[in-house]
XYZ file of C-alpha atoms in Angstrom:
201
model
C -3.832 -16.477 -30.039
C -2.510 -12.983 -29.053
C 1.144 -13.686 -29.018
C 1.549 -13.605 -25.361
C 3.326 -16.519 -24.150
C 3.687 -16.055 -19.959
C 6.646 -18.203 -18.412
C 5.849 -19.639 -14.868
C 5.887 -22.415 -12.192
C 2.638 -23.797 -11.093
C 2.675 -23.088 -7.742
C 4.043 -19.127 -8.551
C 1.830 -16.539 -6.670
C 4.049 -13.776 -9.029
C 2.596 -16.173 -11.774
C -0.714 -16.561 -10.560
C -1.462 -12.519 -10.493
C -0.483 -11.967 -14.357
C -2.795 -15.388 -15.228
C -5.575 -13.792 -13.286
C -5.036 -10.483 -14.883
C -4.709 -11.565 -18.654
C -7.941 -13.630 -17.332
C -9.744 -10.256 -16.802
C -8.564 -8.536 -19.468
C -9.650 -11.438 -21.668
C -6.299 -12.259 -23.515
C -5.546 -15.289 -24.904
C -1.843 -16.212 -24.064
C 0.189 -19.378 -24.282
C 1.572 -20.503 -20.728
C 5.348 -22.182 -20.520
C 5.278 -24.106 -16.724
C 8.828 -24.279 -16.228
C 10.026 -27.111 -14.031
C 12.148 -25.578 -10.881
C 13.496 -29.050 -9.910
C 15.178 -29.544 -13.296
C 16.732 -25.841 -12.702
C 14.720 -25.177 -16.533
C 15.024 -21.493 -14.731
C 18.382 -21.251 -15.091
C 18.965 -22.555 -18.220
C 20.746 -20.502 -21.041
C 17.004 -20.278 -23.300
C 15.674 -19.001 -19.599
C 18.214 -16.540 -18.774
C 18.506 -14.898 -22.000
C 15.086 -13.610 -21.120
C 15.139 -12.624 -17.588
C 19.201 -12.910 -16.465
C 17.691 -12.674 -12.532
C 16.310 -16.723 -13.564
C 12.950 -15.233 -12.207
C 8.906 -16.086 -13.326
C 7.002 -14.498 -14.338
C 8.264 -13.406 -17.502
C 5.534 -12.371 -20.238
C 7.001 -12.229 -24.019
C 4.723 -10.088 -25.968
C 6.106 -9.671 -29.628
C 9.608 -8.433 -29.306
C 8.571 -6.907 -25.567
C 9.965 -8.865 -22.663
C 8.625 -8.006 -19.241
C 10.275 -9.273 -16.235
C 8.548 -8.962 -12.496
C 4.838 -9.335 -11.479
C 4.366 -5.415 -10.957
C 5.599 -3.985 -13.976
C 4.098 -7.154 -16.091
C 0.692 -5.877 -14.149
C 1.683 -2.102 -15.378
C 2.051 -3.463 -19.132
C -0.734 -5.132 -19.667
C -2.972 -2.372 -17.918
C -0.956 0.463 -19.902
C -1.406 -1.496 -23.309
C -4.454 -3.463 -22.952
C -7.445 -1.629 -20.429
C -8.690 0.641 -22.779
C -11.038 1.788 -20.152
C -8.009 2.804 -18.077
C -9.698 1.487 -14.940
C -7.203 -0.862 -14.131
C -4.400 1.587 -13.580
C -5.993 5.084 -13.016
C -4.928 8.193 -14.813
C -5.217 10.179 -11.419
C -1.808 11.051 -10.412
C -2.708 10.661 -6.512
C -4.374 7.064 -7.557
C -1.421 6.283 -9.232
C 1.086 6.738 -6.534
C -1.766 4.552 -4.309
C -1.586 1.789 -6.606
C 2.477 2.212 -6.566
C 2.993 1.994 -2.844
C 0.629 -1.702 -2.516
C 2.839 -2.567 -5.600
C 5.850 -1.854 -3.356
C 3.780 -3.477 -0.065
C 3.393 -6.353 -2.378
C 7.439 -6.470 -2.816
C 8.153 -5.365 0.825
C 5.585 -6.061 3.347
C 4.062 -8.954 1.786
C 7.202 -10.486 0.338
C 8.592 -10.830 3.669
C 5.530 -11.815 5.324
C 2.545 -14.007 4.040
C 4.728 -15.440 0.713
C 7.591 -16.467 3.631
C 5.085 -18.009 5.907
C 3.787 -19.828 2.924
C 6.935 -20.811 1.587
C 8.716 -21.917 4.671
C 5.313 -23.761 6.189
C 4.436 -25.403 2.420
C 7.179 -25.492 0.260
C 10.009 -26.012 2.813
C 12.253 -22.471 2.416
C 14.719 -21.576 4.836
C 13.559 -19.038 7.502
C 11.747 -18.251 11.087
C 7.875 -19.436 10.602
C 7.504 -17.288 14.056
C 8.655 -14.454 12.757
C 7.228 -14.658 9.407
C 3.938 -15.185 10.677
C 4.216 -12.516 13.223
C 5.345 -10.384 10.051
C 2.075 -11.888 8.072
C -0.649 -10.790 11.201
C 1.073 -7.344 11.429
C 0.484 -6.538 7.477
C -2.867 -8.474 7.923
C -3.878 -5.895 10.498
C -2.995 -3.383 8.552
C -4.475 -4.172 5.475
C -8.072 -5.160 6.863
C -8.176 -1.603 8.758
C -7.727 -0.301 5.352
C -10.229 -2.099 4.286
C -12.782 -0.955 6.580
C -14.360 1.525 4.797
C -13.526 0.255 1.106
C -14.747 -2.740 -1.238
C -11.527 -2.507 -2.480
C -7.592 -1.196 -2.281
C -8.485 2.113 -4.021
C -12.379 2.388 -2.515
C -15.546 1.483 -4.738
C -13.548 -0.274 -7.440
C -10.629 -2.920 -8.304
C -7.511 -1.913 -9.887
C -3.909 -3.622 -10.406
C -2.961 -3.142 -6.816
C -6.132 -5.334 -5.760
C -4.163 -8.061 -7.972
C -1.119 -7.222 -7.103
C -1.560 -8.058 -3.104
C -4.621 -10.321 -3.469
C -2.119 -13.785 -4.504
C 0.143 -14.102 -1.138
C -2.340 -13.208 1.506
C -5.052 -15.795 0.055
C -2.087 -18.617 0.041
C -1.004 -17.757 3.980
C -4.225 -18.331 4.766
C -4.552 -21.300 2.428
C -1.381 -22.346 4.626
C -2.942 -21.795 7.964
C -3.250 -18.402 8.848
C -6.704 -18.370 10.705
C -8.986 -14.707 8.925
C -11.586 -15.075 12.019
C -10.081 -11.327 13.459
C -9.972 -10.184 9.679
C -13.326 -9.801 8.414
C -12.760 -6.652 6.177
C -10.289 -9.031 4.040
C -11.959 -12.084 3.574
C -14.839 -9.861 2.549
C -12.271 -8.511 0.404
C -11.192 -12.142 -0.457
C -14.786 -12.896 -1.320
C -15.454 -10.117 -3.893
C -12.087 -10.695 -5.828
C -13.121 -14.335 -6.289
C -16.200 -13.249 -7.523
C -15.047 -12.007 -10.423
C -16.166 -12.958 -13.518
C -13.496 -14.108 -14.978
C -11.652 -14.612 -11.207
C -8.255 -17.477 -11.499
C -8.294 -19.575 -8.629
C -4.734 -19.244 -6.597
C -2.338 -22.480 -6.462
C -3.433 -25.032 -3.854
C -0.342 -24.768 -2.013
């Protein structure tokens, strides 16, 4: 065991991209499923990690790393030796940093709401939200046209980082028949090696 213990809900999509990473990466970690209905978020052990009462949070050592992206900028930083994950190219680098920030924007607001109000009963307007979801969905698959993946001919943390949310709206009902370049896109992530299926719901 590496030391990594990873504190989550089961059906987190934030949670989800760091088990799918670590998965890739080939670390051995211990996962904590925290149960939301019992509030075991907001509990005093809980909040003396992450004070926001947020998952993911990944203890590694005496490290504590709160958020999906910068959890996804750790472990590439510390543990791709290859440096593949996270380029070293500066222009790369500020690619990978604006589909992080889609992934907290764009996404946020659109496929994880449509899944969240549709599935898990949030507050919000599934109209809206899925208008929001088919205008990033757009988007995203003509980016896609010419590339296997975010960055072009190969996968890297921002692949991850959007991959979760999109793959649940649809899961939730969001029909990909006008979106070929992403489910192509879908297809090759899953085929992954060492790929972690997303939450059911």
């Amino acid at each position: 065991m590496s030391g990594i213990t990873l504190y989550s809900f089961s059906l987190s999509g934030n949670s989800h991209k760091i088990r799918h990473f670590l998965s890739i990466l080939g670390i051995e970690y211990e996962l904590k499923l925290l149960e939301p209905h019992t509030q075991e978020h907001k509990s005093d052990h809980f909040l003396a990690l992450n004070p926001l009462g947020q998952v993911p949070v990944l203890v590694d050592g005496d490290a504590v790393i709160c958020d999906s992206n910068a959890i996804l900028v750790y472990l590439a930083e510390k543990y791709d030796e290859d440096k593949t994950w996270y380029p070293q190219n500066a222009l790369l680098r500020a690619e990978v940093q604006k589909f992080l920030s889609m992934s907290a924007g764009e996404v946020l607001n659109g496929p994880n709401l449509y899944r969240g109000i549709k599935v898990i009963g949030k507050p919000g307007d599934l109209e809206q939200t899925y208008d929001k979801t088919i205008h990033f969905f757009t988007y995203l698959d003509k980016h896609l046209n010419d590339r296997n993946y975010l960055l072009g001919t190969k996968p890297s943390i921002a692949d991850i980082a959007l991959y979760t949310y999109p793959k649940l709206a649809v899961k939730s009902g969001i029909n990909l028949s006008d979106f070929g370049n992403i489910a192509d896109w879908f297809a090759r992530i899953e085929s992954g090696l060492h790929y972690v299926s997303a939450p059911e719901k």
